[in-house]
mmCIF file of C-alpha atoms and ligand atoms in Angstrom:
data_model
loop_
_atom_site.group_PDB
_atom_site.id
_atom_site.type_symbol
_atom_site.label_atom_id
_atom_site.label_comp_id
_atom_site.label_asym_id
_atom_site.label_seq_id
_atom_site.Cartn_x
_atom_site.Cartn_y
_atom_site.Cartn_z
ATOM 1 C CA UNK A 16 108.920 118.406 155.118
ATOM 2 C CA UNK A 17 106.343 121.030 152.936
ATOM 3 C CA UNK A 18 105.433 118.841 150.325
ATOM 4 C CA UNK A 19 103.968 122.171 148.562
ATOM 5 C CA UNK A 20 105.229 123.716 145.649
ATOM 6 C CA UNK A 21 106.321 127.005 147.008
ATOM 7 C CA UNK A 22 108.451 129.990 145.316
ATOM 8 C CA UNK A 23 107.557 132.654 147.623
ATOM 9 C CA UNK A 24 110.893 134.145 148.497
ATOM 10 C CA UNK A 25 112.477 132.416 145.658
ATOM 11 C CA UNK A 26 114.262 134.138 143.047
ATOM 12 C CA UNK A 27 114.464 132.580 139.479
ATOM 13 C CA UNK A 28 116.777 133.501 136.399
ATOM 14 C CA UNK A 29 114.705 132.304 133.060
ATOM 15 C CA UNK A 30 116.621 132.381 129.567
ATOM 16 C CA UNK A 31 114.704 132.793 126.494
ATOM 17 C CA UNK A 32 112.246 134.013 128.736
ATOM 18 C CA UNK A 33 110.277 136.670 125.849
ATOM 19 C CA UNK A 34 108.253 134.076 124.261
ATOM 20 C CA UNK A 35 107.635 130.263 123.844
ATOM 21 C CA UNK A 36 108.374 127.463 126.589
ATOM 22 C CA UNK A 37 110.706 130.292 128.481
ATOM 23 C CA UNK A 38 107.636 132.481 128.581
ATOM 24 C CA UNK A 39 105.474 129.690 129.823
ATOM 25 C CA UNK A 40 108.200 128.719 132.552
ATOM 26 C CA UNK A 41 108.493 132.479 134.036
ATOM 27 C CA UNK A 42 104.625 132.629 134.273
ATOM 28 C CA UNK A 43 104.529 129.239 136.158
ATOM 29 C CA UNK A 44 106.889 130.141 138.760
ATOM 30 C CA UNK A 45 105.537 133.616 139.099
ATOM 31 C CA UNK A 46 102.196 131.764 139.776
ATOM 32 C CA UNK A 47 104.034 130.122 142.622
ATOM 33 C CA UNK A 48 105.116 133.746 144.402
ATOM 34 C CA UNK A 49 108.867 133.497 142.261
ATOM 35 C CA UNK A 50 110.235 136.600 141.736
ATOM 36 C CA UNK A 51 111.844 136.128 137.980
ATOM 37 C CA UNK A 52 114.563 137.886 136.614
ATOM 38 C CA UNK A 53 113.690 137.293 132.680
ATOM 39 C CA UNK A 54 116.510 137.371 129.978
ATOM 40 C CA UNK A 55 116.440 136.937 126.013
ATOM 41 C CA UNK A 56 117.039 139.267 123.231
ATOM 42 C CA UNK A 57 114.282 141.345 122.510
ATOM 43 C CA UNK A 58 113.009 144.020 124.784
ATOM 44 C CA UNK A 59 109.219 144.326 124.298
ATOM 45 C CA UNK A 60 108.420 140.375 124.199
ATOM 46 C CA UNK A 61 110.069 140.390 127.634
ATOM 47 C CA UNK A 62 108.524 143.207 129.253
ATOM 48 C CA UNK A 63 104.982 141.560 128.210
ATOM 49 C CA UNK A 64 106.577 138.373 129.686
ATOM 50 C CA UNK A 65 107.416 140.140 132.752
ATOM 51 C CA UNK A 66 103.635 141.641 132.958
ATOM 52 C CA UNK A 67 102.380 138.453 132.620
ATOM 53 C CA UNK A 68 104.613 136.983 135.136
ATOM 54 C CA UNK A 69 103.228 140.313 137.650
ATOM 55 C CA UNK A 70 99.407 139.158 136.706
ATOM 56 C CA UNK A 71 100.292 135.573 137.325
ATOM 57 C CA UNK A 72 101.427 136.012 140.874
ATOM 58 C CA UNK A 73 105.165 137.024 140.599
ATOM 59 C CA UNK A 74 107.496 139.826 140.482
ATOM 60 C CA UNK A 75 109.761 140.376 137.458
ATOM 61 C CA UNK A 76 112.765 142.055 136.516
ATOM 62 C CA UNK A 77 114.026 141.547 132.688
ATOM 63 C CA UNK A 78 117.534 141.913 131.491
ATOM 64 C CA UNK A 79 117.730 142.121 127.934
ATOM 65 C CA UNK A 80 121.142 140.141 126.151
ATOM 66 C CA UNK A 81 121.936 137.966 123.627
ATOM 67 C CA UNK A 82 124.079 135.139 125.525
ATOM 68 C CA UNK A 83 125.936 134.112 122.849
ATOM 69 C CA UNK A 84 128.747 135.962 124.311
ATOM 70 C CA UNK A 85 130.543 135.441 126.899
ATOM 71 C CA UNK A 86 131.482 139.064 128.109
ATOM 72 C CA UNK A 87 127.369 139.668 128.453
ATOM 73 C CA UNK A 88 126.839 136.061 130.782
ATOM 74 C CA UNK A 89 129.625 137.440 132.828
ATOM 75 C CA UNK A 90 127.987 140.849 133.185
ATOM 76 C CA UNK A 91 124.470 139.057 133.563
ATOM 77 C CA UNK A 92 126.222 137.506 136.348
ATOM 78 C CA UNK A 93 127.203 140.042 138.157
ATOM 79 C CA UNK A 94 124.486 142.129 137.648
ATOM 80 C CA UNK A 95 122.143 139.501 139.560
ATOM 81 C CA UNK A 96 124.365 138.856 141.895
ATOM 82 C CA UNK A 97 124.523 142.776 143.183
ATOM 83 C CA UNK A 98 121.118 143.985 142.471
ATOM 84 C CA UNK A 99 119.491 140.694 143.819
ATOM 85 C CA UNK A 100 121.899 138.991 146.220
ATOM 86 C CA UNK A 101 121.255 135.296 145.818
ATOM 87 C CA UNK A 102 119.822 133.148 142.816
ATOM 88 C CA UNK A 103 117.816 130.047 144.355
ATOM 89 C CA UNK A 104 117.171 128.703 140.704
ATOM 90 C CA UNK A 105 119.117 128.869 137.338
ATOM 91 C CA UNK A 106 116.378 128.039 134.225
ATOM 92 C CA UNK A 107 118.842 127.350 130.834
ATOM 93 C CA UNK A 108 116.527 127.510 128.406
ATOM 94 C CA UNK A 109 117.030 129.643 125.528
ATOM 95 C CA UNK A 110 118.109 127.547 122.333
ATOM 96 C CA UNK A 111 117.911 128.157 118.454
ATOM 97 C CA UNK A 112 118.077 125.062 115.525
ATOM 98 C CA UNK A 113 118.110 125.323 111.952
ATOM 99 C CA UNK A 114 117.050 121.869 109.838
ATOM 100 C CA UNK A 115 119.424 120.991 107.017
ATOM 101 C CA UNK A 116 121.467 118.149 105.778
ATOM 102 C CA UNK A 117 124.278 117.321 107.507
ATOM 103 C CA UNK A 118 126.429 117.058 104.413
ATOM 104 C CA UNK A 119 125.206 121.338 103.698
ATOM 105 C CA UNK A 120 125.751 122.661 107.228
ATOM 106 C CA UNK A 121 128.387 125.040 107.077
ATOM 107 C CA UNK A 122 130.811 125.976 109.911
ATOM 108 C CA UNK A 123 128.588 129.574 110.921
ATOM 109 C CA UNK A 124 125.850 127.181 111.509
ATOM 110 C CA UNK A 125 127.127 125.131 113.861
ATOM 111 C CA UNK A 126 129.190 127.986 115.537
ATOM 112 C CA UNK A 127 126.045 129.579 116.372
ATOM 113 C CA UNK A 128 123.831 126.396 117.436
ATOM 114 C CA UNK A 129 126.700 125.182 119.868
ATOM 115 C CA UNK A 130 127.622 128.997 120.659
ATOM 116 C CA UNK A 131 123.888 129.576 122.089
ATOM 117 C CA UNK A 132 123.053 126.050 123.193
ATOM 118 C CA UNK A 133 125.606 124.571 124.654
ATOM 119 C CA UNK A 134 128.657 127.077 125.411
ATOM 120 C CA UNK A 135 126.051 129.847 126.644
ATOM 121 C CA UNK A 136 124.186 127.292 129.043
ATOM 122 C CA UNK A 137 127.684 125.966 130.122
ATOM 123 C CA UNK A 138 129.001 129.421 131.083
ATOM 124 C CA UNK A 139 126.025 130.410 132.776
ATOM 125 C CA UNK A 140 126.034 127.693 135.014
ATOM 126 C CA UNK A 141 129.560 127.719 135.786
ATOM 127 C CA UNK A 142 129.939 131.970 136.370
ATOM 128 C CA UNK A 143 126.089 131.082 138.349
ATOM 129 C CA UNK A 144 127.675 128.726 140.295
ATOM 130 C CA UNK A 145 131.458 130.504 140.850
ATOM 131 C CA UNK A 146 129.597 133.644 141.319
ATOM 132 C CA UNK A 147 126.884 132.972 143.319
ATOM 133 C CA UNK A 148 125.521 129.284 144.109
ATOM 134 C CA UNK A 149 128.810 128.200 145.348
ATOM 135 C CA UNK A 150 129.122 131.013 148.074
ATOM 136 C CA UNK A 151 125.837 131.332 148.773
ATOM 137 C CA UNK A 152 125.390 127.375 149.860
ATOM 138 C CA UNK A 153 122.730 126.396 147.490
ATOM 139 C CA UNK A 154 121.095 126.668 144.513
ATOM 140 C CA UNK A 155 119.132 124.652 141.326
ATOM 141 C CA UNK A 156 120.055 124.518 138.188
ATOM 142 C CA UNK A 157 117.243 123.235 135.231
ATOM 143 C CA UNK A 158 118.537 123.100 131.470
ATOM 144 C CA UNK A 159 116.477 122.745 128.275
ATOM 145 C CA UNK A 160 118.014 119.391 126.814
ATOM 146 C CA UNK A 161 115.134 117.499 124.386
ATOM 147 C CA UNK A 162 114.398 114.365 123.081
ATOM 148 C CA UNK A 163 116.581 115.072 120.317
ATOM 149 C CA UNK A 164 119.471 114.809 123.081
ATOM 150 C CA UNK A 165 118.897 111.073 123.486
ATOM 151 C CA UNK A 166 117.577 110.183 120.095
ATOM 152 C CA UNK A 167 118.466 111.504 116.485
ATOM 153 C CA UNK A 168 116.099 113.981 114.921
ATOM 154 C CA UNK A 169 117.302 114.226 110.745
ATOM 155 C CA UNK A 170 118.109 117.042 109.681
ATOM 156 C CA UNK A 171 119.309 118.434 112.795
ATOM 157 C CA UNK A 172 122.752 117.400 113.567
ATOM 158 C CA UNK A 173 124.432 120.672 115.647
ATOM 159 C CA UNK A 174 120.831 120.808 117.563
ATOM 160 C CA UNK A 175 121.434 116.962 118.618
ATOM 161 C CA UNK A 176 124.809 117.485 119.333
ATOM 162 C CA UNK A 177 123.844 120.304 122.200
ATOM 163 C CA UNK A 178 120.918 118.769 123.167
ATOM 164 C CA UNK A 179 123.161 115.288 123.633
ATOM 165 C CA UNK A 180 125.736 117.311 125.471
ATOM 166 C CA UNK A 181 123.334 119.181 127.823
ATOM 167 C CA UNK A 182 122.492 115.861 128.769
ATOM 168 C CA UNK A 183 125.893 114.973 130.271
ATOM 169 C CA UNK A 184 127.274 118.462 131.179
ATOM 170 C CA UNK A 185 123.943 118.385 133.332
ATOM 171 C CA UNK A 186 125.248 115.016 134.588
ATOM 172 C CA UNK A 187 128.949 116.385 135.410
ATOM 173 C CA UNK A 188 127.960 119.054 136.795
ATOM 174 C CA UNK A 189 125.182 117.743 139.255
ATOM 175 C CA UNK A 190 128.238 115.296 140.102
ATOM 176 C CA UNK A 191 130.700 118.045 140.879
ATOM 177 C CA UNK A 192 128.892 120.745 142.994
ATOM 178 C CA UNK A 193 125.993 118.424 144.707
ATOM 179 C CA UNK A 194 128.707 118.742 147.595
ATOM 180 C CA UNK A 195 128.102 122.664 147.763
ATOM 181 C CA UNK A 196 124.225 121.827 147.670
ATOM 182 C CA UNK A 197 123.466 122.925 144.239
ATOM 183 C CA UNK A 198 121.686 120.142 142.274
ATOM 184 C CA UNK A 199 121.487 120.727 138.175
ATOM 185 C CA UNK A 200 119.038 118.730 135.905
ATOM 186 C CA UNK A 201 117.608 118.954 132.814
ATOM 187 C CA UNK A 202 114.246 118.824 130.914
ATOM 188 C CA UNK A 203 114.138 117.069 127.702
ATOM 189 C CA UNK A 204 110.150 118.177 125.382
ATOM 190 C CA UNK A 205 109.675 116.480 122.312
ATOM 191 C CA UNK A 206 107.682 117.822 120.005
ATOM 192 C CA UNK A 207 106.055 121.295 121.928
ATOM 193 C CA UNK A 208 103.797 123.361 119.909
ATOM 194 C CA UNK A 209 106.261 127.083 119.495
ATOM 195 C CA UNK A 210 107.175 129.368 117.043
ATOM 196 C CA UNK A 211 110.373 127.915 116.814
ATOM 197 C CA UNK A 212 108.644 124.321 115.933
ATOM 198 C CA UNK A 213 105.549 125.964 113.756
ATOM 199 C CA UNK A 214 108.553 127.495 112.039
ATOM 200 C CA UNK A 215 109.664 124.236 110.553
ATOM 201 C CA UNK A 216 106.482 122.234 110.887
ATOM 202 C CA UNK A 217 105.316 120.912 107.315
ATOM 203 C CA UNK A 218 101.971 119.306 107.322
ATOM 204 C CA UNK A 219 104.042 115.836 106.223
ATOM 205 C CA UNK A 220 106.159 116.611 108.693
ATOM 206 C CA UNK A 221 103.451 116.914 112.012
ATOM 207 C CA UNK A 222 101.804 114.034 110.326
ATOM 208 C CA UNK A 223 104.853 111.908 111.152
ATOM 209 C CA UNK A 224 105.300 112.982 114.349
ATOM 210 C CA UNK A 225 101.681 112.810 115.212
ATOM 211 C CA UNK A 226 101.931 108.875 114.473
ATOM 212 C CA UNK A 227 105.306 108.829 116.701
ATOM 213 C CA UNK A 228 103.745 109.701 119.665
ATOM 214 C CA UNK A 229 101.719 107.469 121.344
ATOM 215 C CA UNK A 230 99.407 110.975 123.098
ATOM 216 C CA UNK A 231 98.992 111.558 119.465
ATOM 217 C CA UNK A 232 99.605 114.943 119.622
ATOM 218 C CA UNK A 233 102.023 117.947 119.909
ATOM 219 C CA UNK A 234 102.326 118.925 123.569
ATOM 220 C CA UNK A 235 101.582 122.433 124.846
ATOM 221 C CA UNK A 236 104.337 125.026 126.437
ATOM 222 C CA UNK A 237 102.118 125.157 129.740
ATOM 223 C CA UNK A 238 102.177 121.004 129.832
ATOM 224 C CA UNK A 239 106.491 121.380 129.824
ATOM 225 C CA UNK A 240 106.274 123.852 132.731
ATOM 226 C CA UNK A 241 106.079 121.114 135.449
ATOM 227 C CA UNK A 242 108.942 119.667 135.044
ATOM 228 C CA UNK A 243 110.839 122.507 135.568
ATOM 229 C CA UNK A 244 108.685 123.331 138.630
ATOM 230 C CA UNK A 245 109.594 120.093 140.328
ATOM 231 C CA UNK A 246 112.868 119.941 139.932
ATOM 232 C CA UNK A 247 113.640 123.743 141.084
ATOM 233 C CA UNK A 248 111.507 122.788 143.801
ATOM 234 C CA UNK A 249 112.601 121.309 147.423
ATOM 235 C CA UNK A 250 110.799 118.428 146.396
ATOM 236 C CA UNK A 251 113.770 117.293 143.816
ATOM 237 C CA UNK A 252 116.718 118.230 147.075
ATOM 238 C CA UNK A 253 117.883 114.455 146.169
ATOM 239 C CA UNK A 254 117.668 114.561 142.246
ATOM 240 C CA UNK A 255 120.823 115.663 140.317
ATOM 241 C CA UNK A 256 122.529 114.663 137.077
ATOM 242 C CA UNK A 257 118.949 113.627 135.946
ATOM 243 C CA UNK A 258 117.344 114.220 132.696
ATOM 244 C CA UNK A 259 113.216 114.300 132.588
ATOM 245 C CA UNK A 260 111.501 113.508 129.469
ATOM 246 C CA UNK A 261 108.193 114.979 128.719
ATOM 247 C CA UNK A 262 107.498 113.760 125.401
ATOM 248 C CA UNK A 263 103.845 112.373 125.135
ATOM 249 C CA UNK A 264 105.706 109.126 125.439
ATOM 250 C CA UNK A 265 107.336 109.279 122.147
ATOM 251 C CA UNK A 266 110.766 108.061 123.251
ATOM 252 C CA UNK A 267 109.295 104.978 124.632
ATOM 253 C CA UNK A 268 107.177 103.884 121.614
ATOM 254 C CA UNK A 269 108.850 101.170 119.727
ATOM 255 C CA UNK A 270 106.150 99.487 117.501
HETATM 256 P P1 LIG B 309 111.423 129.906 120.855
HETATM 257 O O1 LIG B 309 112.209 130.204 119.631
HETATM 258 O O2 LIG B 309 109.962 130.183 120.855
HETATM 259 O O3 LIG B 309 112.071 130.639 122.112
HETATM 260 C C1 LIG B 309 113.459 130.668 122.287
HETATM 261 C C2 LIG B 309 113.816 131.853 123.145
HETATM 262 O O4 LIG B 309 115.251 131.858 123.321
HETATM 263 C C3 LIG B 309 113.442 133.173 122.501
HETATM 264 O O5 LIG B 309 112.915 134.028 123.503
HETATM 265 C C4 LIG B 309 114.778 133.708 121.981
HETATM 266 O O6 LIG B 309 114.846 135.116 121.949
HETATM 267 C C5 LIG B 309 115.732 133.158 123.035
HETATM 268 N N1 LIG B 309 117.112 133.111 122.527
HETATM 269 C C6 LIG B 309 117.569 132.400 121.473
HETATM 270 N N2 LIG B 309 118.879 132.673 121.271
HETATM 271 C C7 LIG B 309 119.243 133.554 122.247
HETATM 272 C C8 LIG B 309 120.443 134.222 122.565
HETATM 273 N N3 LIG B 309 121.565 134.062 121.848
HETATM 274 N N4 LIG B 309 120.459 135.074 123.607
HETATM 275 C C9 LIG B 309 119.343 135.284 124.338
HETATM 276 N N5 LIG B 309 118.174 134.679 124.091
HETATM 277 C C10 LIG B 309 118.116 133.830 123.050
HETATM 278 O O7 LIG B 309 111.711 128.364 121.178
HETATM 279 P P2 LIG B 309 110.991 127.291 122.138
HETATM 280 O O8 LIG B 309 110.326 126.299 121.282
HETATM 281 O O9 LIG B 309 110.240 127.978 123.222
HETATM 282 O O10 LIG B 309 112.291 126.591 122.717
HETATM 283 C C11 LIG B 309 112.864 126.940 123.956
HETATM 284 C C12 LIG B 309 113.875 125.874 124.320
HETATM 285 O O11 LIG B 309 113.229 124.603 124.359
HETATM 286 C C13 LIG B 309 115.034 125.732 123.323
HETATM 287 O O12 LIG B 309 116.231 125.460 124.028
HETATM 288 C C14 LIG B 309 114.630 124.516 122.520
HETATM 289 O O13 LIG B 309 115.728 123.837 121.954
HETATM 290 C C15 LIG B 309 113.969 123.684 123.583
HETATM 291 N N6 LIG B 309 113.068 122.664 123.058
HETATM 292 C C16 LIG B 309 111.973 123.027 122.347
HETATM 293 C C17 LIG B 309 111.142 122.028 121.865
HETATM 294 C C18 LIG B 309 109.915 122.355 121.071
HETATM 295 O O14 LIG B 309 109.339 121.435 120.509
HETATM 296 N N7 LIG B 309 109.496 123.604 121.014
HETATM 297 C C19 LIG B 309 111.441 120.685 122.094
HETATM 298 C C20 LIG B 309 112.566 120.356 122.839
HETATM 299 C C21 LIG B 309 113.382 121.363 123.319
#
């Protein structure tokens, strides 16, 4: 057994890979040897993502689509799996939210949160898997859940409802396909300091959350990265169905 953390050879799909945690993620494997294949919408964030990922360590290759349809994850799909050949990890992270009352969200809201957060990281694991992981013998699958998937954040219904359900797809499916040697968890952040959170982030508001969490501060992208790291690694071959919280112990402070 190499107890090292090793990604040499290894080829890595990131989502949401232009900017934020994603970003952070592709760099950290491409520190490790990886070569990552990084996907999100916008062109120039990824291809400084990618450069980063070169100066880090890695190769990179981006694709650039929006995965809220299904026709592009299917031709994602088959694009990796005929310019690359194999896909040893699968990194679901892309996600969008939007804070509002539940009583004023309005059905294009939550058809877009689900759309991208849940249906998108369902489809990609399941063409992934069809596609490639199945025939190929192996493979590991990482999603972006959050704490908001076990506890309720206000304000955010649809986002809890993906997060919540990434947290038990990522159960089913490490229950069906650990017999073709493909395990599938999840990462759940709390509060990680992004331009998706500053976006929202009153001073009330990161005053709250600040006295939430017992580290007493936001966490960093590059302190999320680890997670993922472990359990795309060999080091996690008996780990499936398993969600790992890295929250500055907010979701085990009671009083
Ligand atoms: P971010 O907004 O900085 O980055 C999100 C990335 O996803 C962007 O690159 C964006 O282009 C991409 N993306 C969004 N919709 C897409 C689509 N339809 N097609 C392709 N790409 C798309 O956000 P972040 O804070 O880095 O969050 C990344 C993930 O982490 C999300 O799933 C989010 O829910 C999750 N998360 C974040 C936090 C946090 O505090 N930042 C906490 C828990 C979970």
């Amino acid at each position: 057994m190499n107890y090292q953390l090793d990604f040499r050879n290894k080829t890595v799909l990131v989502t949401g890979a232009g900017r934020g945690i994603g970003k952070s993620i592709s760099i950290g494997f491409g520190s490790l040897g990886a070569h990552v294949i990084l996907v999100s919408r916008t062109r120039d964030q990824l291809e400084t993502a990618a450069q980063e990922v070169v100066e880090a360590g890695g190769k990179a290759d981006v694709i650039t689509a929006d995965l809220s349809s299904i026709d592009n994850i299917k031709a994602i799909v088959t694009e990796v799996k005929h310019r690359f050949k194999k896909l040893d990890v699968l990194i679901n992270n892309a996600g969008i939210t939007k804070r509002m009352p539940s009583e004023d969200v309005g059905e294009e809201d939550w058809d877009r949160i689900l759309n991208t957060n849940l249906k998108a990281l369902f489809f990609m694991c399941s063409r992934v898997a069809k596609e490639i992981m199945i025939p190929q013998g192996f493979g590991k699958i990482v999603n972006m859940a959050s704490a908001g998937g076990i506890q309720g954040i206000t304000y955010s219904a649809p986002y809890c409802a993906t997060k919540g359900g990434i947290v038990l797809l990522t159960k089913v499916l490490g229950c069906e396909w650990a017999k073709y040697n493909i395990q599938v968890n999840a990462v759940g952040p709390a509060y990680i300091s992004t331009e998706l959170v500053e976006g929202f982030m009153t001073e009330e508001f990161r005053k709250r959350v600040i006295n939430r969490t017992p580290a007493g501060r936001l966490g960093t992208p590059e302190e999320v990265v680890g997670g993922f790291l472990f359990l795309a690694s060999n080091l996690a071959n008996y780990i499936t169905g398993h969600t790992l919280l890295i929250d500055g112990g907010l979701t085990s402070f009671f009083i």
